[in-house]
PDB file of C-alpha atoms in Angstrom:
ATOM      1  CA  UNK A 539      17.414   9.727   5.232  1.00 95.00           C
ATOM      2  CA  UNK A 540      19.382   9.043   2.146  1.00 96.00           C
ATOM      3  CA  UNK A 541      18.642   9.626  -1.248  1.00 95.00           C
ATOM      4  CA  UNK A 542      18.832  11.819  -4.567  1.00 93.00           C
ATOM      5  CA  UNK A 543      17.931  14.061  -5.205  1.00 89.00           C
ATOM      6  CA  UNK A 544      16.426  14.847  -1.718  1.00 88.00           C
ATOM      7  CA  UNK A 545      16.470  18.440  -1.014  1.00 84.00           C
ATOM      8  CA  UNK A 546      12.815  19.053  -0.872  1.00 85.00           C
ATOM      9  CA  UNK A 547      11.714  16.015   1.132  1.00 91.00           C
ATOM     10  CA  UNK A 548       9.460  16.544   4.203  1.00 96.00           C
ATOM     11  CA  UNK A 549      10.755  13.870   5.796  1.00 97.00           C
ATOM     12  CA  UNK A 550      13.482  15.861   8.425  1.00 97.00           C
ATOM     13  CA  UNK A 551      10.095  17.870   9.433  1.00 98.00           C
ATOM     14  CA  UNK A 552       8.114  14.603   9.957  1.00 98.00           C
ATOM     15  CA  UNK A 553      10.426  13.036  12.161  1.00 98.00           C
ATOM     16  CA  UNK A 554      11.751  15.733  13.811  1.00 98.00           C
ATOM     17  CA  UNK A 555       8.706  16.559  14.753  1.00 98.00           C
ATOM     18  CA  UNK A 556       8.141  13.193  16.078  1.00 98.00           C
ATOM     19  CA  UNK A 557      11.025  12.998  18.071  1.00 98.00           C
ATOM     20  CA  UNK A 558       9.989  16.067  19.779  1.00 98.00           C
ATOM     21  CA  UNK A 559       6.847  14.937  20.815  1.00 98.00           C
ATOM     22  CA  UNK A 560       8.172  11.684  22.069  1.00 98.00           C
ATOM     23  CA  UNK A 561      10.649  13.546  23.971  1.00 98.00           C
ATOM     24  CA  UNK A 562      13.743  12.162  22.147  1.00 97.00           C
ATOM     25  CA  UNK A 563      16.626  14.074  21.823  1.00 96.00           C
ATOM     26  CA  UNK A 564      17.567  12.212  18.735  1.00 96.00           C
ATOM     27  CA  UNK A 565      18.227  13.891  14.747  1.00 95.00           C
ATOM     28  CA  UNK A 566      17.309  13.070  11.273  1.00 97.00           C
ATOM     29  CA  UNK A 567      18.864  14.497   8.263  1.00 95.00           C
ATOM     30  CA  UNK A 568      19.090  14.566   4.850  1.00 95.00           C
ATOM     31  CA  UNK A 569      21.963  12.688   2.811  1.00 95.00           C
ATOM     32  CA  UNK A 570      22.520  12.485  -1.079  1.00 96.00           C
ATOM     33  CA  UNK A 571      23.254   9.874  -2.142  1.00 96.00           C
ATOM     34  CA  UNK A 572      23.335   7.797  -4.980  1.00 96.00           C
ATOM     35  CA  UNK A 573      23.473   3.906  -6.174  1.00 96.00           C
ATOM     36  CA  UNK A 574      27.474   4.288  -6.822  1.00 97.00           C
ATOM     37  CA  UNK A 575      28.069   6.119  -2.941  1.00 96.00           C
ATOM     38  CA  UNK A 576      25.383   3.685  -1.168  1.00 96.00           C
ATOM     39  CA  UNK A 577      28.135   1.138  -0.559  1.00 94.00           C
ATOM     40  CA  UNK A 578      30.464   3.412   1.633  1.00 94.00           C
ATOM     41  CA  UNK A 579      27.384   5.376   3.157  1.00 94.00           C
ATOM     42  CA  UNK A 580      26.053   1.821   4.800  1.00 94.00           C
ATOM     43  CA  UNK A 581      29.460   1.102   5.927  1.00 90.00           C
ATOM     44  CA  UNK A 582      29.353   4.408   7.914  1.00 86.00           C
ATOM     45  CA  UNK A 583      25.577   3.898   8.943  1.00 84.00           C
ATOM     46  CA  UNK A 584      26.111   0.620  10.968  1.00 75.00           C
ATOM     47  CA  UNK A 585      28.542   2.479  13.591  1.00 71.00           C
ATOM     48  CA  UNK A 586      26.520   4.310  16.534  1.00 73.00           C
ATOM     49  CA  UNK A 587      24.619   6.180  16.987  1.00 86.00           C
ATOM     50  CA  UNK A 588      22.746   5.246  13.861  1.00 91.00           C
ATOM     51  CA  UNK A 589      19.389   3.899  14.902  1.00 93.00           C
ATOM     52  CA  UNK A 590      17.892   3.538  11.460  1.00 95.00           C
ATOM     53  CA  UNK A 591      17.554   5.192   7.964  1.00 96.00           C
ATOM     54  CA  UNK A 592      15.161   6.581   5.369  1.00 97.00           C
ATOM     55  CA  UNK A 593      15.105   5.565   2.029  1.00 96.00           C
ATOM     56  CA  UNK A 594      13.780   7.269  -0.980  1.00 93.00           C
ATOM     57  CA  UNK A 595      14.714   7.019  -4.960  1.00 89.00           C
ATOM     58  CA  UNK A 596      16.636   5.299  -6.526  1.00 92.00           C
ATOM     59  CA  UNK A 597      18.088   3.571  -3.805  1.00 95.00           C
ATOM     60  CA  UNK A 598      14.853   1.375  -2.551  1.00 94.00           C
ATOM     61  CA  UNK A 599      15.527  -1.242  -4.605  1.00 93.00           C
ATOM     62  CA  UNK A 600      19.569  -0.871  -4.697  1.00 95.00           C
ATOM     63  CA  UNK A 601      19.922  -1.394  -0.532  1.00 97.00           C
ATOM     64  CA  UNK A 602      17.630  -4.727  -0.648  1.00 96.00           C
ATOM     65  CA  UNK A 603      21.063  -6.847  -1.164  1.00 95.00           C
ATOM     66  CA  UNK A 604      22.423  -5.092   1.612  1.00 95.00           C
ATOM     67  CA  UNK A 605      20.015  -6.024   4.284  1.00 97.00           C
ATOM     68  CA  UNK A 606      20.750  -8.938   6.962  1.00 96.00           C
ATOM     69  CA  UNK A 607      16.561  -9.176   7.002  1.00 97.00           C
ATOM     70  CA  UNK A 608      13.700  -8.078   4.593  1.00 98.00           C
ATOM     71  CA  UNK A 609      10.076  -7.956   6.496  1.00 98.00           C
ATOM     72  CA  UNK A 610       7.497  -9.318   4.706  1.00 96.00           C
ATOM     73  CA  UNK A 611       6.199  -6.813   2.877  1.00 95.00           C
ATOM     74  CA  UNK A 612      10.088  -5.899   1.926  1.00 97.00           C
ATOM     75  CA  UNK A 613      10.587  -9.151   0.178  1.00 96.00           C
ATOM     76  CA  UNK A 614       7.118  -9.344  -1.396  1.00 95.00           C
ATOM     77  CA  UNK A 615       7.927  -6.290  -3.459  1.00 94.00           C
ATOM     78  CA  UNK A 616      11.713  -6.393  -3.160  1.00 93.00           C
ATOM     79  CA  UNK A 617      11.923  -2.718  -2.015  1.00 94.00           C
ATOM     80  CA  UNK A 618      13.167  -1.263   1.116  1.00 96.00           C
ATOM     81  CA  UNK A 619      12.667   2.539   2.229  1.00 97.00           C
ATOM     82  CA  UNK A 620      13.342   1.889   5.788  1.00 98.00           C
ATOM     83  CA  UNK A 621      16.608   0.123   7.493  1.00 97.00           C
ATOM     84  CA  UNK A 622      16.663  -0.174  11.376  1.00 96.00           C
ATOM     85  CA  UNK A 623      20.222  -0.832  12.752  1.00 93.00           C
ATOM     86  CA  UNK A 624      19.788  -3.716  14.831  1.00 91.00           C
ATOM     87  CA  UNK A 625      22.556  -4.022  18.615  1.00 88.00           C
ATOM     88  CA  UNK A 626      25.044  -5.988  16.126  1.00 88.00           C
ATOM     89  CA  UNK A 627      25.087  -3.224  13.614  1.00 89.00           C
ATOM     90  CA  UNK A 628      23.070  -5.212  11.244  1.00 93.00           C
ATOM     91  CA  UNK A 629      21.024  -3.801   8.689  1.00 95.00           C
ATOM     92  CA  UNK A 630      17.000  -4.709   8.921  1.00 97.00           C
ATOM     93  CA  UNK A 631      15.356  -3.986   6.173  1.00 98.00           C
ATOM     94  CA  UNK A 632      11.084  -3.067   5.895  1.00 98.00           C
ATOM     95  CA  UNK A 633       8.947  -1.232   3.492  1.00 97.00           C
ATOM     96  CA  UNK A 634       6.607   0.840   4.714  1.00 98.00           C
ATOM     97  CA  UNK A 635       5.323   2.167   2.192  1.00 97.00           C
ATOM     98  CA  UNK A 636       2.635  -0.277   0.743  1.00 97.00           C
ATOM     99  CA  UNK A 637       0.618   0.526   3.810  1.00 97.00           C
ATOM    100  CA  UNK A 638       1.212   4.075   4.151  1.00 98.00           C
ATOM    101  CA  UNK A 639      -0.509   4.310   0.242  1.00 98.00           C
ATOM    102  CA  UNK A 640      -3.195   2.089   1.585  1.00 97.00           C
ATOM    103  CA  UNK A 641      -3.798   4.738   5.149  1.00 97.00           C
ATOM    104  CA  UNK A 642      -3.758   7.543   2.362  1.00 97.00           C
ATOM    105  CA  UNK A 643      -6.264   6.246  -0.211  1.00 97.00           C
ATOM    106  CA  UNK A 644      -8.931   5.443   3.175  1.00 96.00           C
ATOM    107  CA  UNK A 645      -8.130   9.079   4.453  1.00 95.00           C
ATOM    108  CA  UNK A 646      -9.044  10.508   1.104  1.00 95.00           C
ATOM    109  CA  UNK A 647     -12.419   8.396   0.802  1.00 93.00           C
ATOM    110  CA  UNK A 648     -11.581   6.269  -2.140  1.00 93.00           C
ATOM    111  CA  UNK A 649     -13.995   3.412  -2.574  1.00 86.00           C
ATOM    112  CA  UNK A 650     -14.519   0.193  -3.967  1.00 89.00           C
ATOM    113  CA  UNK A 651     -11.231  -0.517  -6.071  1.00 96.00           C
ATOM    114  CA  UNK A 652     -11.707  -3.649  -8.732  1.00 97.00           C
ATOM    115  CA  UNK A 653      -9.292  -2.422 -11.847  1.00 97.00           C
ATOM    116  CA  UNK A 654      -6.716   0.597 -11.507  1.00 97.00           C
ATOM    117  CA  UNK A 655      -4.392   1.907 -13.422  1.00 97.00           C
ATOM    118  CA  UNK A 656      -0.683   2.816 -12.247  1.00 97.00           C
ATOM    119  CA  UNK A 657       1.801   5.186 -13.968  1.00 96.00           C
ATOM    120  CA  UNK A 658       5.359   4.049 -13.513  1.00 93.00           C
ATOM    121  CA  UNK A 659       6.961   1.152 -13.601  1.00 91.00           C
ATOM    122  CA  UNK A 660       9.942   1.068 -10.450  1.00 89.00           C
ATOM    123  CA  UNK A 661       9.998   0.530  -6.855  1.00 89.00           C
ATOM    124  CA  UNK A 662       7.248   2.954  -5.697  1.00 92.00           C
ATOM    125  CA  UNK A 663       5.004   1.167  -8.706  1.00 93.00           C
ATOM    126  CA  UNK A 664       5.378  -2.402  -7.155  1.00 94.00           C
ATOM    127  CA  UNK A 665       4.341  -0.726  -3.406  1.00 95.00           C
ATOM    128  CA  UNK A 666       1.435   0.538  -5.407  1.00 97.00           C
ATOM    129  CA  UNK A 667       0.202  -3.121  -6.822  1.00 97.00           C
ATOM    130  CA  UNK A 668       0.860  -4.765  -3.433  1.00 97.00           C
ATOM    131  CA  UNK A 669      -1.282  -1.965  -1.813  1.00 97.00           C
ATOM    132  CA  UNK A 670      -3.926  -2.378  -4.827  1.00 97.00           C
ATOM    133  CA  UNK A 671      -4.184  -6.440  -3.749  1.00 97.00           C
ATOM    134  CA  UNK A 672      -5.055  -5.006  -0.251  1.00 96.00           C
ATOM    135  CA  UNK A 673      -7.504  -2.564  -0.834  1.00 96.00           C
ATOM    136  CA  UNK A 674      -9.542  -5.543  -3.238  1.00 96.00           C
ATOM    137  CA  UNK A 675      -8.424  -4.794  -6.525  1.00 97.00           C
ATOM    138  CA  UNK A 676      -8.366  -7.833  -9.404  1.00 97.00           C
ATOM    139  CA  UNK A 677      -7.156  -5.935 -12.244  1.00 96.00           C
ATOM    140  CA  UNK A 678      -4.042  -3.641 -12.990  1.00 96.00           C
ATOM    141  CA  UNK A 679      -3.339  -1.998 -15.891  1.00 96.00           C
ATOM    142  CA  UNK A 680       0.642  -0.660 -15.895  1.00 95.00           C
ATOM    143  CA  UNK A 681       1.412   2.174 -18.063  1.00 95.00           C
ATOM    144  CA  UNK A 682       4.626   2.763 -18.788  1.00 92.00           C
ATOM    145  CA  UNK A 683       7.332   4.372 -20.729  1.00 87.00           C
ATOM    146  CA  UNK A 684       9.433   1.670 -20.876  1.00 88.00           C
ATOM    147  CA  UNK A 685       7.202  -1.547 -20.454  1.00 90.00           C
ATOM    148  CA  UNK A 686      10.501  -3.955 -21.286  1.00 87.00           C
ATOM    149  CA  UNK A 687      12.122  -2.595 -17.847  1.00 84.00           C
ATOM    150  CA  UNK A 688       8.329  -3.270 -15.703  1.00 86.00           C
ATOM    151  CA  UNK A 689       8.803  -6.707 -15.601  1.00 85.00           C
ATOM    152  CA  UNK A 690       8.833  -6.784 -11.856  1.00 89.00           C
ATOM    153  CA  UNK A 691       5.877  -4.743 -11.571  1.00 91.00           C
ATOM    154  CA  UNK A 692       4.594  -7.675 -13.559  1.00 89.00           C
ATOM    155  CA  UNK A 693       5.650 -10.887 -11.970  1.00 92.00           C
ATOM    156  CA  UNK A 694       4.360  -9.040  -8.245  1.00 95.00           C
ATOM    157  CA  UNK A 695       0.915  -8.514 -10.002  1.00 93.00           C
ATOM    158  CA  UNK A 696       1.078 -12.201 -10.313  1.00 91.00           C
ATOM    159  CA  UNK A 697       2.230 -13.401  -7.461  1.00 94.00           C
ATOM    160  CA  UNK A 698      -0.685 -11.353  -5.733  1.00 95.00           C
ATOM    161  CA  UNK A 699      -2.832 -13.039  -8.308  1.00 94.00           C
ATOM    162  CA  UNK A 700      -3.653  -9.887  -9.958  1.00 95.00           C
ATOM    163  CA  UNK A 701      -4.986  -9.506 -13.984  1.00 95.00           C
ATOM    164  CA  UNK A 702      -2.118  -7.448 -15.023  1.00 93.00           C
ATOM    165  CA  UNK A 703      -1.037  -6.075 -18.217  1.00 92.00           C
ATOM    166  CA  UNK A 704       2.384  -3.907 -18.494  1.00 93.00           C
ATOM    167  CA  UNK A 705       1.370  -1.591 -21.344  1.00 94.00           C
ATOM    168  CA  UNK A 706       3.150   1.378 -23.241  1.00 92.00           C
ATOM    169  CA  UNK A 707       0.935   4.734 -22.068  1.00 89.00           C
ATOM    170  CA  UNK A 708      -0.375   5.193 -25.740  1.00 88.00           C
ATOM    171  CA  UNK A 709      -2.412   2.374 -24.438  1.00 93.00           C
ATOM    172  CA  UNK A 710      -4.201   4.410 -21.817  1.00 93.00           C
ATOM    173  CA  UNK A 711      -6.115   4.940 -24.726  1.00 91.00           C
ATOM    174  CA  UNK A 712      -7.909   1.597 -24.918  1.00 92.00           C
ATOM    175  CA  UNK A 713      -8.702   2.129 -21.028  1.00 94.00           C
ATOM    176  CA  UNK A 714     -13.169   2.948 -21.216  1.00 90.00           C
ATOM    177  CA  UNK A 715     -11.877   3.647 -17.252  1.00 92.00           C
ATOM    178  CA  UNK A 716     -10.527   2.586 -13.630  1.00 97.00           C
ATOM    179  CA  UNK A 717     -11.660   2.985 -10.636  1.00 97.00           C
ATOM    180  CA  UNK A 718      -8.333   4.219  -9.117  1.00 98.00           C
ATOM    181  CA  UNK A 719      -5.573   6.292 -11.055  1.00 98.00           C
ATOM    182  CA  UNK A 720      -2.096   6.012  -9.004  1.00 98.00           C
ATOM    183  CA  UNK A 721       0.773   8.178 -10.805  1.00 96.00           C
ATOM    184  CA  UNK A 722       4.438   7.181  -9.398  1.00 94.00           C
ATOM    185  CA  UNK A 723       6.070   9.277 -12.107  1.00 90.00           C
ATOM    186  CA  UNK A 724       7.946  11.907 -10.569  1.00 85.00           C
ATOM    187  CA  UNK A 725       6.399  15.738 -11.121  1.00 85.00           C
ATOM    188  CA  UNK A 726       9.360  17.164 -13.630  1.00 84.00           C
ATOM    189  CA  UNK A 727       8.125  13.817 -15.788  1.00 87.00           C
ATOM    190  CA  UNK A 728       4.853  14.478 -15.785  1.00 90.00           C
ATOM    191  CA  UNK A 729       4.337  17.242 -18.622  1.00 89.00           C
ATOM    192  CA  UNK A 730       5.473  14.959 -21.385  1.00 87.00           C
ATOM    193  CA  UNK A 731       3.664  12.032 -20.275  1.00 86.00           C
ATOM    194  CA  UNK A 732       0.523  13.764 -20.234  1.00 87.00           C
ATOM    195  CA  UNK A 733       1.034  15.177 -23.445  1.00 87.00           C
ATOM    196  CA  UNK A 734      -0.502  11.884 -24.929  1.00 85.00           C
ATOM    197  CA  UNK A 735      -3.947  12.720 -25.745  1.00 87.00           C
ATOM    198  CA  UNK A 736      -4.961   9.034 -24.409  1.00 90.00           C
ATOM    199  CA  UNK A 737      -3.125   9.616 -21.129  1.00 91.00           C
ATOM    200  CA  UNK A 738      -4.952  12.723 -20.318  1.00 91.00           C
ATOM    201  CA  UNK A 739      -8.610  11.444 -21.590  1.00 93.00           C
ATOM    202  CA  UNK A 740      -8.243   8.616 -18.990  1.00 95.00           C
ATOM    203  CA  UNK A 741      -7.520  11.050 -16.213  1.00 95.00           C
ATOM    204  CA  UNK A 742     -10.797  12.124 -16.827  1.00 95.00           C
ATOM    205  CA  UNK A 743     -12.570   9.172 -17.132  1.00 95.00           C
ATOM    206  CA  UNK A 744     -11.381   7.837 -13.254  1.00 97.00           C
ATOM    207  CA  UNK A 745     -13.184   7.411 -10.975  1.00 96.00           C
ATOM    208  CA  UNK A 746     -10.645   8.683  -8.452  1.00 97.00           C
ATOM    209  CA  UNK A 747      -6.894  10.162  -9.169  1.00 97.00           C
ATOM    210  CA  UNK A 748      -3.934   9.489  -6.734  1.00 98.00           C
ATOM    211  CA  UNK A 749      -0.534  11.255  -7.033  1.00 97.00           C
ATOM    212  CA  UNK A 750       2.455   9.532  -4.779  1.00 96.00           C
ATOM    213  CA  UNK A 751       4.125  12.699  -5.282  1.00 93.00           C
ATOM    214  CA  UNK A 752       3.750  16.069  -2.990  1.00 93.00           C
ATOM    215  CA  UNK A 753       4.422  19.667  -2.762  1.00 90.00           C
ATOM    216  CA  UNK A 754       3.451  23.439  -2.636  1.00 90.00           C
ATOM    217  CA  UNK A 755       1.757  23.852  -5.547  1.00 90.00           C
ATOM    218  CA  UNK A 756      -0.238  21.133  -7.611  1.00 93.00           C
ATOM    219  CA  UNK A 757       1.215  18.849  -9.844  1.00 94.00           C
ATOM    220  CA  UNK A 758       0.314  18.888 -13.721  1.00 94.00           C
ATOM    221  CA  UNK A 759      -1.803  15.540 -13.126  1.00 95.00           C
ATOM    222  CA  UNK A 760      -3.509  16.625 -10.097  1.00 96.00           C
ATOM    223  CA  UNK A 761      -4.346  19.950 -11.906  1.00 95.00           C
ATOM    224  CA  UNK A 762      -5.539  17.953 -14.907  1.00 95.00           C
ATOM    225  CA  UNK A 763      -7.928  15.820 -13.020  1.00 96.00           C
ATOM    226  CA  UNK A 764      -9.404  18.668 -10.587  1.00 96.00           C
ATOM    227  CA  UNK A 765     -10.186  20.226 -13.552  1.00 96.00           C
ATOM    228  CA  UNK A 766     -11.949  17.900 -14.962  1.00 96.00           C
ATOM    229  CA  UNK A 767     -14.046  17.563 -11.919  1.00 97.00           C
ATOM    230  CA  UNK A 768     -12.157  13.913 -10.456  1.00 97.00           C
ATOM    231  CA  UNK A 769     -11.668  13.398  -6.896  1.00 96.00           C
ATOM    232  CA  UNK A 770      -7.939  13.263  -6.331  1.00 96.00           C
ATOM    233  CA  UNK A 771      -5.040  13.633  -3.489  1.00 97.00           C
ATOM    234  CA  UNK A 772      -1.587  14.330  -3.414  1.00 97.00           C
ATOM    235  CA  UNK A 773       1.238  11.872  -1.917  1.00 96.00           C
ATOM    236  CA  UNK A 774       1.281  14.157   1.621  1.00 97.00           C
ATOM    237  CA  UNK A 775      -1.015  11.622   3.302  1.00 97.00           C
ATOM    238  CA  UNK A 776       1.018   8.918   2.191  1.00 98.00           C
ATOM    239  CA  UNK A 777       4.504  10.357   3.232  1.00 97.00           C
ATOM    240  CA  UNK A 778       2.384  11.061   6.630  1.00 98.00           C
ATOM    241  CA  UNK A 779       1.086   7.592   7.555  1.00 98.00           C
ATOM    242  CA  UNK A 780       3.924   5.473   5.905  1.00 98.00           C
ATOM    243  CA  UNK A 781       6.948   8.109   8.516  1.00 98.00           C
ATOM    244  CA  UNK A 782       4.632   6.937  11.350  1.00 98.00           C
ATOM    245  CA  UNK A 783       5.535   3.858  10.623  1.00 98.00           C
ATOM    246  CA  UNK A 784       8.931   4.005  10.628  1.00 98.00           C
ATOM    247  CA  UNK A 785       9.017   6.088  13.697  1.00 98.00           C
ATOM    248  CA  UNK A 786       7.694   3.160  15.394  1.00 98.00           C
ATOM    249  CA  UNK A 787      10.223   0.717  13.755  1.00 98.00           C
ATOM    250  CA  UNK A 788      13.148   3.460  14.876  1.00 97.00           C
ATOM    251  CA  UNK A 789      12.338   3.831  17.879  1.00 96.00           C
ATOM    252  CA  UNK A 790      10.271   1.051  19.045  1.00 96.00           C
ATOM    253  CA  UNK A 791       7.390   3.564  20.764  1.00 97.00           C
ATOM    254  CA  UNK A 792       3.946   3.039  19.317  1.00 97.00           C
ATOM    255  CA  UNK A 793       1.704   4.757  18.600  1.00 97.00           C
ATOM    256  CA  UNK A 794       3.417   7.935  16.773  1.00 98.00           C
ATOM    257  CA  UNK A 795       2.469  11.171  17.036  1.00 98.00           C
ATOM    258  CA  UNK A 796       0.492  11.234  13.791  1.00 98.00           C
ATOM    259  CA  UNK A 797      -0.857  14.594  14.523  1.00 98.00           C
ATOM    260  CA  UNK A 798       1.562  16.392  15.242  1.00 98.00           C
ATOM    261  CA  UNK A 799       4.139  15.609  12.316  1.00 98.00           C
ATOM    262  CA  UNK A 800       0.970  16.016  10.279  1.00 98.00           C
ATOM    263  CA  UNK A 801       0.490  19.795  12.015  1.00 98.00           C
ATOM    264  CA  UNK A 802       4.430  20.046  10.913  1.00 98.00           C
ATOM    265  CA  UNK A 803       4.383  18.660   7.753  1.00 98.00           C
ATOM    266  CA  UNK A 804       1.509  21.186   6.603  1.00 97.00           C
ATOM    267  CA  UNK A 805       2.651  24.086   8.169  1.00 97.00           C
ATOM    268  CA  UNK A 806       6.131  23.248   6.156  1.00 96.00           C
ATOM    269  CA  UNK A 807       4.341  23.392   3.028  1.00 94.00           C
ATOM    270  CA  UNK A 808       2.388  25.976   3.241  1.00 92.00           C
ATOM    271  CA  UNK A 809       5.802  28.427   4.438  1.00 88.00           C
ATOM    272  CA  UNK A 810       6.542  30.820   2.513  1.00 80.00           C
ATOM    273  CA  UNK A 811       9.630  30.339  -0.032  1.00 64.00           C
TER     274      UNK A 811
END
């Protein structure tokens, strides 16, 4: 997988552990690496024995210029986190992780979804409104930092004829509530966002609270809306269900071992240190 900063992604333990289970003798590492060395690192990728590649921030949007073939979902969103090498050394690029948020919010029980809210306002944002327009949802409300630099987020809410309004976050405010709360603001962010009074009050008021994000301990927003008694789930599920599916696409077995790079991908967590 490639990516930066990418030290502490689970994403080595998901597929190895997949691999394993499949009987594959194959690896999966980690690789930093930024917009500027993407270039050079894809030149290197298409020789064997590449079979395919992981993609994380900020190079999901970066790669999509880079790919012989976007699936659909790829396009739709104009964000790729997985590239399969194809026999010619061609680069096919998919996105799977509009329906690995979609798996996630079902495994943690989240209901009828008609107007959510999403924090952020990049690549991992648009995912989020195209998995919104799955799950039945007719309004989005984007709350940004920047709401100038959103305007894809926007355009894909239309496209998906979605209500959508790109706001700054002091207009969280203005929000009486949603039925879905989906941050994509990384966790080091997160403190200074929710220092806005209006930000924090609509954690409160949702109806359920979704954080893309994952780790050890709980993140400041997940914290915020357990304590105010809000159903919410971190981004493990999501990593889970969305790796599955590019295990398949890599390898071209179905189904993956879900349960046993979820047994891996908990038991990494919880170690020690």
């Amino acid at each position: 997988m490639a990516g930066s900063p990418i030290s502490s992604s689970l994403s080595p333990v998901l597929h190895r552990a997949a691999y394993e289970a499949l009987g594959l003798d194959w690896g999966y590492d980690a690789h930093d690496v930024d917009v500027a060395g993407l270039p050079a690192f894809l030149a290197g990728l298409r020789r064997p024995p590449w079979r395919g590649l992981s993609l994380t921030m900020p190079l999901k949007q970066a790669v999509v210029a880079d790919c012989a073939s976007l699936s659909d979902q790829a396009r739709q969103v104009r964000a790729v986190n997985t590239l399969v090498v194809d026999p010619d050394g061609r680069l096919e690029g998919s996105n799977t992780d509009v329906p690995g948020l979609v798996a996630a919010w079902q495994e943690a029980g989240v209901g009828t979804v008609e107007h959510a809210a999403v924090l952020g306002g990049g690549a991992t944002a648009r995912s989020a409104v195209a998995a919104l327009a799955q799950v039945g949802a007719t309004r989005v409300s984007v709350l940004t930092r920047a709401p100038q630099r959103a305007g894809g987020v926007a355009s894909l809410a239309q496209e998906l004829e979605l209500s959508a309004d790109v706001s700054p976050l002091s207009a969280a405010r203005a929000l009486a509530t949603v039925d879905l709360l989906v941050s994509t603001v990384p966790l080091p962010a997160q403190p200074a966002l929710l220092s806005d009074e209006g930000l924090a009050e609509l954690v409160g008021r949702a109806a359920a609270v979704f954080d893309v994000g994952y780790g050890p301990d709980e993140s400041p927003l997940l914290r915020l809306a357990r304590e105010a008694g809000v159903p919410c789930a971190d981004g493990f599920a999501m990593l889970l269900h969305q790796a599955t599916l590019q295990v398949e696409l890599m390898t071209g077995l179905r189904p993956a071992p879900l349960e046993a790079m979820r047994s891996a991908g908990l038991a990494a967590l919880s170690a020690p240190g």
